[in-house]
XYZ file of C-alpha atoms in Angstrom:
249
model
C -37.605 -66.228 39.642
C -36.737 -68.934 41.622
C -38.754 -70.750 43.198
C -38.116 -70.444 46.414
C -38.618 -67.167 45.819
C -41.760 -66.945 44.235
C -42.727 -69.059 47.718
C -41.341 -66.734 50.023
C -43.197 -63.541 48.726
C -46.185 -65.643 49.102
C -45.889 -66.144 52.829
C -44.255 -62.625 52.810
C -41.228 -64.340 54.400
C -37.576 -62.467 53.415
C -35.933 -63.946 49.780
C -32.952 -64.147 51.076
C -32.633 -65.587 54.904
C -37.337 -66.992 54.465
C -37.428 -65.997 57.684
C -41.718 -63.981 58.461
C -40.878 -59.899 57.145
C -42.535 -59.024 60.391
C -39.732 -60.163 63.214
C -36.810 -58.385 61.743
C -37.122 -54.376 60.717
C -37.472 -54.018 56.493
C -35.679 -53.021 54.025
C -36.436 -51.422 50.789
C -33.284 -50.644 47.653
C -32.985 -47.242 46.269
C -31.525 -45.596 42.552
C -30.889 -42.127 42.373
C -32.193 -41.815 46.385
C -36.231 -42.749 44.681
C -36.840 -47.191 45.196
C -35.732 -48.389 42.723
C -38.100 -51.681 43.430
C -41.173 -52.381 45.185
C -40.042 -55.108 46.954
C -39.335 -55.604 50.078
C -36.640 -57.823 52.475
C -35.647 -57.762 55.766
C -33.133 -54.341 56.108
C -29.888 -56.842 57.396
C -30.062 -58.764 54.011
C -30.473 -56.228 52.191
C -27.121 -54.052 52.873
C -25.970 -57.656 52.570
C -27.488 -58.031 49.488
C -25.837 -54.053 48.707
C -22.515 -54.690 50.107
C -22.489 -58.744 48.082
C -20.833 -58.394 44.975
C -22.867 -61.969 43.482
C -25.489 -60.998 41.252
C -24.219 -57.686 41.078
C -26.163 -54.314 42.580
C -29.617 -55.755 41.464
C -32.419 -57.220 42.928
C -32.098 -60.792 43.928
C -36.483 -60.842 43.003
C -37.423 -58.556 40.696
C -33.654 -57.885 39.482
C -33.824 -54.279 39.028
C -30.521 -51.858 39.880
C -30.159 -50.087 42.576
C -27.304 -47.978 44.414
C -27.959 -47.396 48.064
C -30.830 -49.699 50.734
C -33.523 -47.904 52.973
C -34.667 -48.250 56.431
C -38.389 -48.675 56.416
C -39.705 -47.307 59.990
C -41.696 -49.199 61.485
C -45.338 -47.300 61.531
C -46.240 -46.617 64.906
C -43.088 -45.131 65.526
C -43.014 -42.435 62.208
C -46.289 -42.589 60.285
C -46.181 -40.010 57.988
C -41.437 -40.973 56.846
C -43.088 -44.765 57.037
C -45.704 -43.775 54.273
C -43.329 -41.283 52.645
C -41.192 -45.002 51.767
C -43.794 -47.282 50.804
C -45.071 -44.791 49.139
C -43.664 -46.193 45.871
C -44.471 -43.403 43.308
C -43.862 -40.187 45.838
C -47.885 -39.185 44.671
C -49.188 -39.337 47.913
C -51.330 -42.459 47.796
C -50.896 -45.930 48.676
C -52.719 -48.449 45.856
C -53.987 -51.296 47.096
C -51.275 -53.274 46.222
C -48.555 -51.310 48.276
C -51.131 -51.359 51.499
C -50.916 -55.071 50.845
C -46.937 -55.971 50.262
C -45.764 -53.312 53.218
C -48.843 -54.752 55.497
C -47.224 -58.308 54.899
C -43.819 -57.274 54.828
C -44.749 -54.948 58.767
C -47.476 -56.642 61.197
C -48.741 -60.224 61.641
C -51.878 -60.439 60.795
C -53.936 -63.248 58.138
C -52.108 -62.118 54.909
C -54.288 -64.227 52.541
C -57.335 -63.583 53.848
C -56.746 -59.605 54.391
C -55.301 -60.154 50.144
C -59.012 -61.881 49.551
C -61.231 -59.228 51.464
C -59.689 -55.989 50.406
C -61.136 -55.105 47.588
C -64.325 -55.194 49.705
C -62.664 -52.910 52.465
C -60.853 -50.740 50.183
C -64.193 -49.369 48.897
C -65.393 -47.673 53.038
C -61.644 -45.973 52.792
C -61.608 -44.685 48.775
C -64.648 -42.089 49.155
C -64.001 -40.772 45.509
C -63.929 -44.320 44.563
C -60.133 -44.389 42.332
C -58.767 -47.344 43.739
C -56.091 -45.666 45.826
C -55.478 -43.134 49.359
C -54.706 -40.755 50.900
C -51.756 -41.350 53.743
C -54.493 -39.819 56.586
C -58.155 -42.471 55.420
C -55.139 -45.419 55.930
C -53.664 -43.978 59.019
C -56.046 -41.935 60.896
C -56.172 -43.805 64.444
C -58.746 -46.102 65.538
C -60.368 -45.199 62.153
C -57.761 -45.343 58.821
C -57.462 -48.632 57.967
C -54.540 -50.119 58.891
C -56.861 -49.573 62.084
C -58.837 -51.307 61.031
C -56.418 -54.298 59.834
C -54.796 -54.531 62.852
C -57.645 -55.182 64.253
C -59.999 -57.456 62.458
C -56.736 -59.964 60.609
C -54.411 -61.229 63.014
C -52.619 -63.829 62.437
C -52.999 -67.360 63.086
C -50.055 -70.181 64.481
C -49.081 -71.720 61.867
C -48.780 -76.218 62.365
C -45.480 -77.551 63.442
C -42.881 -78.582 60.931
C -42.832 -82.591 60.301
C -38.894 -83.695 62.206
C -37.239 -84.874 58.676
C -35.288 -88.043 59.997
C -38.402 -89.227 60.976
C -41.559 -88.838 58.769
C -39.715 -87.448 56.063
C -42.510 -87.980 54.250
C -44.567 -85.674 56.584
C -41.722 -83.386 55.699
C -42.173 -83.194 52.496
C -45.845 -83.021 52.572
C -45.418 -79.967 54.395
C -43.770 -77.721 52.427
C -45.004 -79.448 48.933
C -47.885 -76.442 49.432
C -49.249 -76.620 45.750
C -49.336 -80.274 46.294
C -47.801 -80.782 42.617
C -45.987 -83.975 44.325
C -42.394 -82.224 43.584
C -40.187 -79.579 44.519
C -37.204 -77.750 43.293
C -34.090 -76.447 45.065
C -34.692 -72.685 45.837
C -38.519 -74.969 48.201
C -35.333 -77.317 49.495
C -33.451 -75.339 50.697
C -36.413 -72.710 52.146
C -38.123 -75.328 53.835
C -34.365 -76.918 55.927
C -33.140 -72.606 56.555
C -36.939 -73.228 57.988
C -37.025 -76.971 59.995
C -33.427 -75.523 61.437
C -33.911 -72.057 61.602
C -30.759 -70.772 60.193
C -32.460 -67.107 58.989
C -29.848 -65.239 61.866
C -27.163 -66.629 60.009
C -26.123 -65.911 56.346
C -23.168 -68.046 56.254
C -25.265 -70.918 57.007
C -27.496 -70.269 54.622
C -24.953 -70.114 51.671
C -23.152 -73.227 52.973
C -27.284 -74.958 52.706
C -27.722 -73.638 49.250
C -24.253 -75.004 48.091
C -24.958 -79.212 50.121
C -28.226 -78.827 48.351
C -26.839 -77.079 44.815
C -23.930 -80.684 45.316
C -25.983 -83.493 45.335
C -28.877 -82.232 43.532
C -28.154 -83.414 40.262
C -27.706 -86.965 42.115
C -30.907 -86.906 42.914
C -32.481 -85.447 39.538
C -31.339 -87.324 37.310
C -34.260 -86.554 35.032
C -33.257 -83.079 35.365
C -36.525 -81.648 35.347
C -35.602 -79.319 38.389
C -37.537 -81.176 40.690
C -38.092 -84.476 43.335
C -40.949 -86.452 43.816
C -41.899 -86.974 47.736
C -40.368 -91.514 46.501
C -36.620 -89.640 44.990
C -36.478 -87.343 48.421
C -37.803 -89.825 51.620
C -36.040 -92.712 50.182
C -34.421 -94.804 52.992
C -31.392 -94.858 52.918
C -30.189 -92.887 49.262
C -33.069 -90.397 49.270
C -32.086 -86.473 49.966
C -33.516 -86.510 53.062
C -31.219 -88.581 53.484
C -27.927 -87.290 52.561
C -28.432 -83.896 53.604
C -28.645 -85.455 57.120
C -25.748 -87.198 57.166
C -23.622 -84.214 55.781
C -25.697 -81.768 58.640
C -25.068 -84.357 61.342
C -27.768 -84.589 62.033
């Protein structure tokens, strides 16, 4: 899986436009009337993937084939329809992983804290200890697991993105989540899309990807697949200056 897609899933973003999943209606891929894989995208992006010949009709994350796209209803608008869509195997119950992934996709919650604390919380609602939870246990107003999560796990605002033009190293460090000292091509593309708020324009997303790909080999001289801080930030001939010059900013 490309590094950009890995980061998007980890940070609850759409793998196509890299904007926060909860900001738009979610969509899922289907085959033969059933969900074909567990991944969520923005509905508009899932439809774009469906309509595009790029890569065929395959999920961009897991490459499983699909033949249609279903919208995920709002949790509050249609609880029963919502549960039916997110219940991947149709058994009428959700696992911890299913709950985490759909809530990351649809709610502005502190998903990192939720992932860390849900195993302990789960026992309170998983009364028969079978590691799955029923529709009633999840959605019961005021007392269900969903109501508790919405109340107890609000999402805090992220720190502002440093200006790539005036603070190249700060910008690089901001997006270097694992502090490895390198960023891969897809991570740079994702970071630029989010920095310049291009998520709503698929044509500009593709143009950004093509631009970075075109100059990548010039800076990744050892073919490692990653660019380090010095290669990115070097004044005059670093990747940051090449990108900003290409964008006329």
